[in-house]
Amino acid sequence: MSTLLAQLAELQERALAALAQADSSEAMRTWHSEYVGRKGQLTTLLGGLGQLPREERPAVGKVANEIKVALESALEERQAAITADEMTRSLSAEGVDVTLPGRQPLLGRYHPTTTALREISDIFVQMGFQIYDAPEVETDELNFGLLNFPPGHPAREMQDTFFTTNPDVILRTHTSPGQIRAMREYAPEPVRVILPGKCYRNEDVTARAEMMFYQVEVMVIDKNITFSDLKGVILNYANQMYGEGRDIRFRKSYFPFTEPSVEIDVDCVLCGGKGCRMCKYSGWLEIMGAGMIHPVVLQNGGYDPAVYSGFAAGMGIERQAILKRSIDDIRLFYDNDVRFLERVAK
Ligand code: DAH
Protein backbone atom coordinates (compact mmCIF):
# COMPACT_ATOMS: atom_id res chain seq x y z
CA MET A 1 0.00 0.00 0.00
CA SER A 2 2.70 2.42 0.91
CA THR A 3 4.31 1.89 -2.49
CA LEU A 4 1.16 2.78 -4.32
CA LEU A 5 0.56 5.82 -2.13
CA ALA A 6 4.12 6.94 -2.72
CA GLN A 7 3.66 6.43 -6.45
CA LEU A 8 0.47 8.47 -6.36
CA ALA A 9 2.19 11.28 -4.49
CA GLU A 10 5.06 11.20 -6.94
CA LEU A 11 2.65 11.23 -9.87
CA GLN A 12 0.82 14.22 -8.42
CA GLU A 13 4.07 16.11 -8.06
CA ARG A 14 5.19 15.26 -11.60
CA ALA A 15 1.82 16.16 -13.02
CA LEU A 16 1.78 19.54 -11.30
CA ALA A 17 5.31 20.28 -12.48
CA ALA A 18 4.33 19.39 -16.06
CA LEU A 19 1.22 21.51 -15.77
CA ALA A 20 3.30 24.51 -14.78
CA GLN A 21 5.28 24.06 -18.01
CA ALA A 22 2.23 23.73 -20.26
CA ASP A 23 1.66 27.13 -21.82
CA SER A 24 -1.09 26.73 -24.38
CA SER A 25 -4.57 25.28 -24.68
CA GLU A 26 -3.10 22.63 -26.91
CA ALA A 27 -0.50 21.66 -24.25
CA MET A 28 -3.32 21.63 -21.74
CA ARG A 29 -5.23 18.97 -23.68
CA THR A 30 -2.12 16.85 -24.05
CA TRP A 31 -1.42 17.15 -20.35
CA HIS A 32 -4.97 16.08 -19.49
CA SER A 33 -4.86 12.90 -21.51
CA GLU A 34 -1.36 12.16 -20.28
CA TYR A 35 -2.19 12.35 -16.55
CA VAL A 36 -5.91 12.29 -15.75
CA GLY A 37 -7.58 11.06 -18.91
CA ARG A 38 -9.08 7.58 -19.36
CA LYS A 39 -5.76 6.20 -20.58
CA GLY A 40 -3.64 8.54 -18.45
CA GLN A 41 -1.03 7.69 -15.86
CA LEU A 42 -3.39 8.04 -12.93
CA THR A 43 -5.78 5.47 -14.35
CA THR A 44 -2.88 3.14 -15.15
CA LEU A 45 -1.58 3.46 -11.62
CA LEU A 46 -4.99 2.72 -10.17
CA GLY A 47 -5.03 -0.49 -12.18
CA GLY A 48 -2.75 -1.76 -9.37
CA LEU A 49 -5.49 -1.17 -6.80
CA GLY A 50 -6.79 -4.69 -7.32
CA GLN A 51 -3.57 -6.16 -6.05
CA LEU A 52 -3.99 -4.48 -2.67
CA PRO A 53 -5.62 -6.24 0.27
CA ARG A 54 -9.33 -5.55 0.16
CA GLU A 55 -9.40 -3.48 3.39
CA GLU A 56 -6.75 -1.08 2.14
CA ARG A 57 -8.43 -0.35 -1.12
CA PRO A 58 -10.95 2.32 0.09
CA ALA A 59 -8.26 4.50 1.74
CA VAL A 60 -5.96 4.35 -1.29
CA GLY A 61 -8.91 4.87 -3.60
CA LYS A 62 -9.89 7.93 -1.60
CA VAL A 63 -6.40 9.38 -1.86
CA ALA A 64 -6.34 8.64 -5.58
CA ASN A 65 -9.66 10.38 -5.98
CA GLU A 66 -8.48 13.43 -4.07
CA ILE A 67 -5.42 13.59 -6.28
CA LYS A 68 -7.59 13.40 -9.37
CA VAL A 69 -9.83 16.20 -8.12
CA ALA A 70 -6.82 18.28 -7.14
CA LEU A 71 -5.19 17.78 -10.54
CA GLU A 72 -8.38 18.64 -12.35
CA SER A 73 -8.88 21.84 -10.43
CA ALA A 74 -5.21 22.75 -10.98
CA LEU A 75 -5.83 22.20 -14.66
CA GLU A 76 -8.88 24.44 -14.58
CA GLU A 77 -6.94 27.19 -12.88
CA ARG A 78 -4.03 26.91 -15.27
CA GLN A 79 -6.40 26.80 -18.21
CA ALA A 80 -8.06 30.05 -17.10
CA ALA A 81 -4.68 31.76 -16.80
CA ILE A 82 -3.57 30.49 -20.21
CA THR A 83 -6.81 31.55 -21.89
CA ALA A 84 -6.51 35.03 -20.45
CA ASP A 85 -2.91 35.18 -21.55
CA GLU A 86 -3.75 33.95 -25.07
CA MET A 87 -6.51 36.53 -25.31
CA THR A 88 -4.18 39.36 -24.32
CA ARG A 89 -1.58 38.17 -26.80
CA SER A 90 -3.99 37.89 -29.70
CA LEU A 91 -5.54 41.25 -28.87
CA SER A 92 -2.24 43.00 -28.92
CA ALA A 93 -1.15 41.18 -32.09
CA GLU A 94 -4.33 41.68 -34.12
CA GLY A 95 -5.91 44.48 -32.22
CA VAL A 96 -6.92 47.85 -33.64
CA ASP A 97 -5.40 50.87 -32.01
CA VAL A 98 -8.34 53.24 -32.14
CA THR A 99 -6.13 56.18 -31.24
CA LEU A 100 -4.13 55.91 -34.49
CA PRO A 101 -5.04 58.47 -37.18
CA GLY A 102 -7.11 56.90 -40.00
CA ARG A 103 -5.62 56.08 -43.37
CA GLN A 104 -6.70 58.49 -46.10
CA PRO A 105 -8.08 56.54 -49.06
CA LEU A 106 -6.74 57.78 -52.41
CA LEU A 107 -9.54 59.64 -54.15
CA GLY A 108 -9.92 59.48 -57.91
CA ARG A 109 -10.21 62.84 -59.63
CA TYR A 110 -11.15 64.00 -63.08
CA HIS A 111 -8.25 64.38 -65.45
CA PRO A 112 -7.63 68.07 -66.24
CA THR A 113 -8.58 67.43 -69.86
CA THR A 114 -11.91 65.98 -68.73
CA THR A 115 -12.49 68.92 -66.39
CA ALA A 116 -11.75 71.44 -69.15
CA LEU A 117 -13.92 69.56 -71.65
CA ARG A 118 -16.81 69.54 -69.18
CA GLU A 119 -16.42 73.24 -68.48
CA ILE A 120 -16.32 74.06 -72.20
CA SER A 121 -19.30 71.79 -72.97
CA ASP A 122 -21.39 73.29 -70.14
CA ILE A 123 -20.79 76.81 -71.41
CA PHE A 124 -21.79 75.98 -74.97
CA VAL A 125 -24.71 73.76 -73.97
CA GLN A 126 -26.08 76.71 -71.97
CA MET A 127 -25.94 78.77 -75.15
CA GLY A 128 -28.06 76.15 -76.93
CA PHE A 129 -25.34 74.12 -78.65
CA GLN A 130 -25.62 70.38 -79.10
CA ILE A 131 -22.67 68.01 -78.77
CA TYR A 132 -21.84 66.16 -81.96
CA ASP A 133 -19.61 63.11 -81.98
CA ALA A 134 -17.39 62.57 -85.03
CA PRO A 135 -14.83 59.82 -85.70
CA GLU A 136 -11.11 60.06 -84.95
CA VAL A 137 -10.24 57.99 -88.01
CA GLU A 138 -11.12 60.04 -91.03
CA THR A 139 -10.79 60.08 -94.78
CA ASP A 140 -8.27 62.39 -96.37
CA GLU A 141 -11.22 63.90 -98.21
CA LEU A 142 -13.06 64.98 -95.04
CA ASN A 143 -9.96 66.00 -93.09
CA PHE A 144 -8.58 68.13 -95.93
CA GLY A 145 -10.29 68.07 -99.34
CA LEU A 146 -13.83 69.08 -98.39
CA LEU A 147 -12.40 71.69 -96.00
CA ASN A 148 -10.95 73.49 -99.00
CA PHE A 149 -7.30 72.62 -98.40
CA PRO A 150 -5.48 73.26 -101.68
CA PRO A 151 -3.59 70.17 -102.93
CA GLY A 152 -0.13 71.45 -101.96
CA HIS A 153 -1.08 72.81 -98.53
CA PRO A 154 1.66 72.24 -95.93
CA ALA A 155 -0.77 70.59 -93.47
CA ARG A 156 -1.13 67.71 -95.89
CA GLU A 157 2.55 66.91 -95.83
CA MET A 158 3.82 63.65 -94.43
CA GLN A 159 5.24 65.03 -91.19
CA ASP A 160 1.91 66.39 -90.02
CA THR A 161 -0.39 63.47 -90.60
CA PHE A 162 -0.57 59.91 -89.34
CA PHE A 163 -1.49 57.74 -92.29
CA THR A 164 -2.85 54.21 -92.31
CA THR A 165 -2.05 51.45 -94.78
CA ASN A 166 -4.98 52.78 -96.78
CA PRO A 167 -3.73 56.11 -98.22
CA ASP A 168 -7.22 57.59 -98.05
CA VAL A 169 -7.70 56.82 -94.36
CA ILE A 170 -5.86 58.94 -91.77
CA LEU A 171 -6.05 59.92 -88.12
CA ARG A 172 -7.78 63.29 -88.09
CA THR A 173 -5.40 66.18 -87.53
CA HIS A 174 -8.18 68.46 -86.21
CA THR A 175 -11.87 68.27 -85.30
CA SER A 176 -12.85 70.36 -88.34
CA PRO A 177 -13.84 67.37 -90.56
CA GLY A 178 -16.73 66.88 -88.12
CA GLN A 179 -18.11 70.15 -89.50
CA ILE A 180 -18.78 68.47 -92.84
CA ARG A 181 -20.33 65.43 -91.14
CA ALA A 182 -22.65 67.57 -89.02
CA MET A 183 -23.59 69.77 -92.01
CA ARG A 184 -24.41 66.75 -94.13
CA GLU A 185 -26.59 65.39 -91.38
CA TYR A 186 -28.50 68.64 -90.70
CA ALA A 187 -28.58 70.50 -94.07
CA PRO A 188 -30.59 72.46 -94.92
CA GLU A 189 -31.70 72.99 -91.31
CA PRO A 190 -29.88 75.49 -89.09
CA VAL A 191 -27.24 73.88 -86.91
CA ARG A 192 -25.48 74.86 -83.70
CA VAL A 193 -23.03 72.23 -82.46
CA ILE A 194 -19.74 71.69 -80.70
CA LEU A 195 -17.58 68.72 -81.70
CA PRO A 196 -15.08 67.60 -79.07
CA GLY A 197 -12.55 64.83 -79.50
CA LYS A 198 -9.04 63.51 -79.96
CA CYS A 199 -6.77 64.65 -82.76
CA TYR A 200 -3.39 63.36 -83.90
CA ARG A 201 -0.38 65.02 -85.47
CA ASN A 202 2.85 63.46 -86.48
CA GLU A 203 4.96 66.11 -84.79
CA ASP A 204 7.90 66.26 -82.44
CA VAL A 205 6.63 66.25 -78.88
CA THR A 206 7.56 69.45 -77.06
CA ALA A 207 6.27 71.50 -74.13
CA ARG A 208 3.76 73.00 -76.56
CA ALA A 209 2.89 70.08 -78.83
CA GLU A 210 1.75 66.50 -78.27
CA MET A 211 1.14 63.83 -80.90
CA MET A 212 -2.31 63.24 -79.44
CA PHE A 213 -4.40 66.09 -78.07
CA TYR A 214 -8.00 67.21 -77.79
CA GLN A 215 -9.89 69.89 -79.64
CA VAL A 216 -13.38 71.28 -79.54
CA GLU A 217 -14.86 72.54 -82.79
CA VAL A 218 -17.64 75.11 -82.64
CA MET A 219 -20.03 75.52 -85.57
CA VAL A 220 -23.13 77.61 -86.20
CA ILE A 221 -25.02 77.78 -89.49
CA ASP A 222 -28.23 79.70 -90.09
CA LYS A 223 -29.58 82.53 -92.17
CA ASN A 224 -27.96 85.89 -91.39
CA ILE A 225 -25.16 84.63 -89.18
CA THR A 226 -22.51 87.35 -89.04
CA PHE A 227 -19.11 87.97 -87.59
CA SER A 228 -20.83 89.70 -84.63
CA ASP A 229 -22.44 86.38 -83.70
CA LEU A 230 -19.01 84.79 -83.59
CA LYS A 231 -17.75 87.63 -81.42
CA GLY A 232 -20.71 87.44 -79.02
CA VAL A 233 -20.47 83.69 -78.58
CA ILE A 234 -16.71 83.69 -78.02
CA LEU A 235 -16.80 86.69 -75.66
CA ASN A 236 -19.44 84.91 -73.59
CA TYR A 237 -17.32 81.75 -73.63
CA ALA A 238 -14.19 83.66 -72.53
CA ASN A 239 -16.06 85.37 -69.68
CA GLN A 240 -17.46 82.11 -68.37
CA MET A 241 -14.28 80.12 -68.85
CA TYR A 242 -11.72 82.67 -67.65
CA GLY A 243 -13.77 85.00 -65.44
CA GLU A 244 -16.09 87.96 -65.88
CA GLY A 245 -14.82 91.15 -67.47
CA ARG A 246 -12.52 89.49 -70.00
CA ASP A 247 -11.46 91.21 -73.18
CA ILE A 248 -10.98 89.34 -76.40
CA ARG A 249 -9.11 90.41 -79.46
CA PHE A 250 -9.17 89.20 -83.06
CA ARG A 251 -6.06 88.92 -85.18
CA LYS A 252 -6.41 88.27 -88.88
CA SER A 253 -5.21 84.85 -89.89
CA TYR A 254 -5.62 82.22 -92.56
CA PHE A 255 -7.43 78.89 -92.57
CA PRO A 256 -8.58 77.32 -95.85
CA PHE A 257 -12.06 76.56 -94.51
CA THR A 258 -12.93 80.03 -93.20
CA GLU A 259 -13.05 83.49 -94.82
CA PRO A 260 -12.27 85.79 -93.16
CA SER A 261 -10.17 83.87 -90.64
CA VAL A 262 -8.98 85.05 -87.26
CA GLU A 263 -7.09 83.96 -84.24
CA ILE A 264 -8.71 84.95 -80.97
CA ASP A 265 -6.82 86.06 -77.88
CA VAL A 266 -8.05 86.69 -74.36
CA ASP A 267 -6.42 89.21 -72.04
CA CYS A 268 -3.86 87.40 -69.93
CA VAL A 269 -5.53 85.48 -67.09
CA LEU A 270 -2.47 86.02 -64.87
CA CYS A 271 -1.62 89.70 -65.30
CA GLY A 272 -4.89 91.00 -66.74
CA GLY A 273 -3.06 92.50 -69.71
CA LYS A 274 -0.19 94.29 -67.99
CA GLY A 275 2.34 91.80 -69.34
CA CYS A 276 3.99 88.84 -67.62
CA ARG A 277 5.95 85.67 -68.31
CA MET A 278 2.78 83.70 -69.05
CA CYS A 279 1.70 86.03 -71.90
CA LYS A 280 5.31 86.68 -72.91
CA TYR A 281 4.77 90.33 -71.95
CA SER A 282 2.15 90.81 -74.68
CA GLY A 283 -0.84 90.98 -72.33
CA TRP A 284 -2.72 88.46 -74.51
CA LEU A 285 -3.14 84.68 -74.69
CA GLU A 286 -4.23 82.89 -77.84
CA ILE A 287 -7.25 80.66 -77.22
CA MET A 288 -8.53 79.55 -80.63
CA GLY A 289 -8.78 79.91 -84.38
CA ALA A 290 -12.09 80.93 -85.94
CA GLY A 291 -13.78 82.54 -88.89
CA MET A 292 -16.81 82.68 -91.16
CA ILE A 293 -17.31 79.34 -92.85
CA HIS A 294 -15.96 79.47 -96.41
CA PRO A 295 -18.74 79.35 -99.05
CA VAL A 296 -17.10 76.35 -100.70
CA VAL A 297 -17.18 74.47 -97.37
CA LEU A 298 -20.84 75.38 -96.83
CA GLN A 299 -21.56 74.02 -100.25
CA ASN A 300 -19.59 70.83 -99.58
CA GLY A 301 -21.75 70.36 -96.48
CA GLY A 302 -24.99 70.81 -98.43
CA TYR A 303 -25.87 74.43 -97.63
CA ASP A 304 -26.54 77.12 -100.23
CA PRO A 305 -24.04 79.90 -99.41
CA ALA A 306 -26.36 82.44 -101.00
CA VAL A 307 -28.94 81.66 -98.29
CA TYR A 308 -26.94 80.44 -95.34
CA SER A 309 -23.89 81.66 -93.54
CA GLY A 310 -22.07 80.41 -90.51
CA PHE A 311 -19.08 80.68 -88.28
CA ALA A 312 -16.71 78.07 -86.91
CA ALA A 313 -14.01 77.99 -84.28
CA GLY A 314 -11.53 75.41 -83.10
CA MET A 315 -9.68 75.28 -79.79
CA GLY A 316 -7.25 72.96 -78.06
CA ILE A 317 -8.76 71.60 -74.86
CA GLU A 318 -5.40 71.15 -73.13
CA ARG A 319 -4.57 74.72 -74.08
CA GLN A 320 -7.68 75.96 -72.27
CA ALA A 321 -6.66 73.96 -69.18
CA ILE A 322 -3.06 75.18 -69.47
CA LEU A 323 -4.19 78.80 -69.48
CA LYS A 324 -6.80 78.40 -66.77
CA ARG A 325 -4.65 76.38 -64.37
CA SER A 326 -1.21 77.79 -65.22
CA ILE A 327 0.25 74.52 -66.44
CA ASP A 328 3.52 75.02 -68.28
CA ASP A 329 3.97 71.83 -70.29
CA ILE A 330 1.42 69.93 -72.37
CA ARG A 331 3.44 66.70 -72.00
CA LEU A 332 2.39 66.54 -68.35
CA PHE A 333 -1.18 65.75 -69.40
CA TYR A 334 -0.44 62.26 -70.68
CA ASP A 335 2.61 61.31 -68.62
CA ASN A 336 0.31 59.83 -65.97
CA ASP A 337 2.36 61.28 -63.15
CA VAL A 338 -0.01 61.16 -60.18
CA ARG A 339 1.68 64.15 -58.56
CA PHE A 340 0.75 66.34 -61.53
CA LEU A 341 -2.78 64.97 -61.63
CA GLU A 342 -3.25 65.60 -57.91
CA ARG A 343 -1.87 69.10 -58.18
CA VAL A 344 -4.06 70.28 -61.04
CA ALA A 345 -7.20 68.19 -60.54
CA LYS A 346 -9.96 70.02 -58.75
N1 DAH B 1 -8.74 73.30 -87.37
C1 DAH B 1 -7.85 74.37 -87.00
C2 DAH B 1 -6.58 73.77 -86.41
O1 DAH B 1 -6.56 72.68 -85.98
C3 DAH B 1 -8.48 75.25 -85.95
C4 DAH B 1 -9.60 76.06 -86.49
C5 DAH B 1 -9.37 77.31 -87.01
C6 DAH B 1 -10.89 75.56 -86.49
C7 DAH B 1 -10.40 78.07 -87.50
C8 DAH B 1 -11.94 76.32 -86.98
C9 DAH B 1 -11.68 77.58 -87.49
O2 DAH B 1 -13.20 75.90 -86.99
O3 DAH B 1 -12.71 78.33 -87.98
O4 DAH B 1 -5.57 74.45 -86.38
PDB file of C-alpha atoms in Angstrom, residues 141-268:
ATOM      1  CA  GLU A 141     -11.224  63.905 -98.211  1.00  0.00           C
ATOM      2  CA  LEU A 142     -13.058  64.979 -95.036  1.00  0.00           C
ATOM      3  CA  ASN A 143      -9.955  65.997 -93.091  1.00  0.00           C
ATOM      4  CA  PHE A 144      -8.576  68.134 -95.934  1.00  0.00           C
ATOM      5  CA  GLY A 145     -10.291  68.069 -99.343  1.00  0.00           C
ATOM      6  CA  LEU A 146     -13.831  69.083 -98.389  1.00  0.00           C
ATOM      7  CA  LEU A 147     -12.399  71.689 -96.003  1.00  0.00           C
ATOM      8  CA  ASN A 148     -10.949  73.489 -98.997  1.00  0.00           C
ATOM      9  CA  PHE A 149      -7.300  72.624 -98.401  1.00  0.00           C
ATOM     10  CA  PRO A 150      -5.481  73.259-101.685  1.00  0.00           C
ATOM     11  CA  PRO A 151      -3.590  70.167-102.926  1.00  0.00           C
ATOM     12  CA  GLY A 152      -0.130  71.447-101.956  1.00  0.00           C
ATOM     13  CA  HIS A 153      -1.076  72.811 -98.530  1.00  0.00           C
ATOM     14  CA  PRO A 154       1.659  72.239 -95.931  1.00  0.00           C
ATOM     15  CA  ALA A 155      -0.768  70.594 -93.473  1.00  0.00           C
ATOM     16  CA  ARG A 156      -1.126  67.706 -95.885  1.00  0.00           C
ATOM     17  CA  GLU A 157       2.552  66.905 -95.828  1.00  0.00           C
ATOM     18  CA  MET A 158       3.822  63.647 -94.432  1.00  0.00           C
ATOM     19  CA  GLN A 159       5.245  65.031 -91.189  1.00  0.00           C
ATOM     20  CA  ASP A 160       1.906  66.385 -90.024  1.00  0.00           C
ATOM     21  CA  THR A 161      -0.391  63.474 -90.599  1.00  0.00           C
ATOM     22  CA  PHE A 162      -0.570  59.907 -89.345  1.00  0.00           C
ATOM     23  CA  PHE A 163      -1.487  57.739 -92.293  1.00  0.00           C
ATOM     24  CA  THR A 164      -2.846  54.211 -92.307  1.00  0.00           C
ATOM     25  CA  THR A 165      -2.053  51.452 -94.783  1.00  0.00           C
ATOM     26  CA  ASN A 166      -4.977  52.780 -96.776  1.00  0.00           C
ATOM     27  CA  PRO A 167      -3.726  56.105 -98.220  1.00  0.00           C
ATOM     28  CA  ASP A 168      -7.222  57.589 -98.052  1.00  0.00           C
ATOM     29  CA  VAL A 169      -7.696  56.818 -94.361  1.00  0.00           C
ATOM     30  CA  ILE A 170      -5.864  58.936 -91.766  1.00  0.00           C
ATOM     31  CA  LEU A 171      -6.046  59.917 -88.124  1.00  0.00           C
ATOM     32  CA  ARG A 172      -7.778  63.289 -88.087  1.00  0.00           C
ATOM     33  CA  THR A 173      -5.405  66.183 -87.525  1.00  0.00           C
ATOM     34  CA  HIS A 174      -8.175  68.455 -86.208  1.00  0.00           C
ATOM     35  CA  THR A 175     -11.872  68.273 -85.296  1.00  0.00           C
ATOM     36  CA  SER A 176     -12.852  70.359 -88.341  1.00  0.00           C
ATOM     37  CA  PRO A 177     -13.842  67.365 -90.558  1.00  0.00           C
ATOM     38  CA  GLY A 178     -16.732  66.882 -88.116  1.00  0.00           C
ATOM     39  CA  GLN A 179     -18.115  70.150 -89.495  1.00  0.00           C
ATOM     40  CA  ILE A 180     -18.776  68.474 -92.843  1.00  0.00           C
ATOM     41  CA  ARG A 181     -20.326  65.432 -91.137  1.00  0.00           C
ATOM     42  CA  ALA A 182     -22.653  67.570 -89.021  1.00  0.00           C
ATOM     43  CA  MET A 183     -23.586  69.774 -92.008  1.00  0.00           C
ATOM     44  CA  ARG A 184     -24.408  66.752 -94.133  1.00  0.00           C
ATOM     45  CA  GLU A 185     -26.594  65.388 -91.379  1.00  0.00           C
ATOM     46  CA  TYR A 186     -28.500  68.639 -90.700  1.00  0.00           C
ATOM     47  CA  ALA A 187     -28.583  70.495 -94.065  1.00  0.00           C
ATOM     48  CA  PRO A 188     -30.593  72.462 -94.918  1.00  0.00           C
ATOM     49  CA  GLU A 189     -31.701  72.990 -91.311  1.00  0.00           C
ATOM     50  CA  PRO A 190     -29.876  75.493 -89.088  1.00  0.00           C
ATOM     51  CA  VAL A 191     -27.244  73.881 -86.909  1.00  0.00           C
ATOM     52  CA  ARG A 192     -25.482  74.855 -83.701  1.00  0.00           C
ATOM     53  CA  VAL A 193     -23.031  72.230 -82.457  1.00  0.00           C
ATOM     54  CA  ILE A 194     -19.745  71.688 -80.703  1.00  0.00           C
ATOM     55  CA  LEU A 195     -17.584  68.718 -81.699  1.00  0.00           C
ATOM     56  CA  PRO A 196     -15.083  67.601 -79.071  1.00  0.00           C
ATOM     57  CA  GLY A 197     -12.554  64.833 -79.497  1.00  0.00           C
ATOM     58  CA  LYS A 198      -9.038  63.507 -79.963  1.00  0.00           C
ATOM     59  CA  CYS A 199      -6.774  64.648 -82.761  1.00  0.00           C
ATOM     60  CA  TYR A 200      -3.388  63.363 -83.898  1.00  0.00           C
ATOM     61  CA  ARG A 201      -0.379  65.016 -85.472  1.00  0.00           C
ATOM     62  CA  ASN A 202       2.852  63.459 -86.483  1.00  0.00           C
ATOM     63  CA  GLU A 203       4.960  66.112 -84.786  1.00  0.00           C
ATOM     64  CA  ASP A 204       7.898  66.260 -82.438  1.00  0.00           C
ATOM     65  CA  VAL A 205       6.630  66.247 -78.878  1.00  0.00           C
ATOM     66  CA  THR A 206       7.558  69.448 -77.064  1.00  0.00           C
ATOM     67  CA  ALA A 207       6.275  71.496 -74.130  1.00  0.00           C
ATOM     68  CA  ARG A 208       3.762  72.996 -76.558  1.00  0.00           C
ATOM     69  CA  ALA A 209       2.886  70.079 -78.834  1.00  0.00           C
ATOM     70  CA  GLU A 210       1.748  66.498 -78.266  1.00  0.00           C
ATOM     71  CA  MET A 211       1.137  63.831 -80.903  1.00  0.00           C
ATOM     72  CA  MET A 212      -2.313  63.244 -79.445  1.00  0.00           C
ATOM     73  CA  PHE A 213      -4.400  66.089 -78.072  1.00  0.00           C
ATOM     74  CA  TYR A 214      -8.000  67.212 -77.792  1.00  0.00           C
ATOM     75  CA  GLN A 215      -9.885  69.894 -79.636  1.00  0.00           C
ATOM     76  CA  VAL A 216     -13.385  71.281 -79.539  1.00  0.00           C
ATOM     77  CA  GLU A 217     -14.856  72.535 -82.795  1.00  0.00           C
ATOM     78  CA  VAL A 218     -17.640  75.108 -82.639  1.00  0.00           C
ATOM     79  CA  MET A 219     -20.033  75.520 -85.574  1.00  0.00           C
ATOM     80  CA  VAL A 220     -23.131  77.614 -86.198  1.00  0.00           C
ATOM     81  CA  ILE A 221     -25.019  77.782 -89.492  1.00  0.00           C
ATOM     82  CA  ASP A 222     -28.232  79.704 -90.092  1.00  0.00           C
ATOM     83  CA  LYS A 223     -29.580  82.526 -92.173  1.00  0.00           C
ATOM     84  CA  ASN A 224     -27.956  85.893 -91.387  1.00  0.00           C
ATOM     85  CA  ILE A 225     -25.160  84.626 -89.181  1.00  0.00           C
ATOM     86  CA  THR A 226     -22.514  87.346 -89.044  1.00  0.00           C
ATOM     87  CA  PHE A 227     -19.109  87.975 -87.589  1.00  0.00           C
ATOM     88  CA  SER A 228     -20.833  89.697 -84.626  1.00  0.00           C
ATOM     89  CA  ASP A 229     -22.443  86.381 -83.696  1.00  0.00           C
ATOM     90  CA  LEU A 230     -19.011  84.793 -83.592  1.00  0.00           C
ATOM     91  CA  LYS A 231     -17.754  87.630 -81.422  1.00  0.00           C
ATOM     92  CA  GLY A 232     -20.711  87.444 -79.022  1.00  0.00           C
ATOM     93  CA  VAL A 233     -20.472  83.689 -78.577  1.00  0.00           C
ATOM     94  CA  ILE A 234     -16.707  83.690 -78.017  1.00  0.00           C
ATOM     95  CA  LEU A 235     -16.799  86.690 -75.662  1.00  0.00           C
ATOM     96  CA  ASN A 236     -19.438  84.913 -73.592  1.00  0.00           C
ATOM     97  CA  TYR A 237     -17.322  81.750 -73.634  1.00  0.00           C
ATOM     98  CA  ALA A 238     -14.194  83.661 -72.526  1.00  0.00           C
ATOM     99  CA  ASN A 239     -16.063  85.365 -69.683  1.00  0.00           C
ATOM    100  CA  GLN A 240     -17.457  82.111 -68.375  1.00  0.00           C
ATOM    101  CA  MET A 241     -14.277  80.120 -68.845  1.00  0.00           C
ATOM    102  CA  TYR A 242     -11.724  82.671 -67.649  1.00  0.00           C
ATOM    103  CA  GLY A 243     -13.765  85.001 -65.443  1.00  0.00           C
ATOM    104  CA  GLU A 244     -16.092  87.955 -65.885  1.00  0.00           C
ATOM    105  CA  GLY A 245     -14.817  91.146 -67.467  1.00  0.00           C
ATOM    106  CA  ARG A 246     -12.519  89.489 -70.000  1.00  0.00           C
ATOM    107  CA  ASP A 247     -11.456  91.212 -73.177  1.00  0.00           C
ATOM    108  CA  ILE A 248     -10.979  89.337 -76.398  1.00  0.00           C
ATOM    109  CA  ARG A 249      -9.107  90.413 -79.462  1.00  0.00           C
ATOM    110  CA  PHE A 250      -9.166  89.198 -83.064  1.00  0.00           C
ATOM    111  CA  ARG A 251      -6.061  88.918 -85.179  1.00  0.00           C
ATOM    112  CA  LYS A 252      -6.407  88.271 -88.876  1.00  0.00           C
ATOM    113  CA  SER A 253      -5.214  84.850 -89.887  1.00  0.00           C
ATOM    114  CA  TYR A 254      -5.625  82.217 -92.562  1.00  0.00           C
ATOM    115  CA  PHE A 255      -7.430  78.895 -92.568  1.00  0.00           C
ATOM    116  CA  PRO A 256      -8.583  77.323 -95.849  1.00  0.00           C
ATOM    117  CA  PHE A 257     -12.057  76.557 -94.509  1.00  0.00           C
ATOM    118  CA  THR A 258     -12.927  80.033 -93.202  1.00  0.00           C
ATOM    119  CA  GLU A 259     -13.046  83.487 -94.815  1.00  0.00           C
ATOM    120  CA  PRO A 260     -12.269  85.787 -93.158  1.00  0.00           C
ATOM    121  CA  SER A 261     -10.166  83.866 -90.639  1.00  0.00           C
ATOM    122  CA  VAL A 262      -8.976  85.050 -87.262  1.00  0.00           C
ATOM    123  CA  GLU A 263      -7.091  83.959 -84.235  1.00  0.00           C
ATOM    124  CA  ILE A 264      -8.705  84.948 -80.965  1.00  0.00           C
ATOM    125  CA  ASP A 265      -6.824  86.058 -77.878  1.00  0.00           C
ATOM    126  CA  VAL A 266      -8.050  86.687 -74.361  1.00  0.00           C
ATOM    127  CA  ASP A 267      -6.416  89.210 -72.039  1.00  0.00           C
ATOM    128  CA  CYS A 268      -3.863  87.405 -69.929  1.00  0.00           C
TER     129      CYS A 268
END
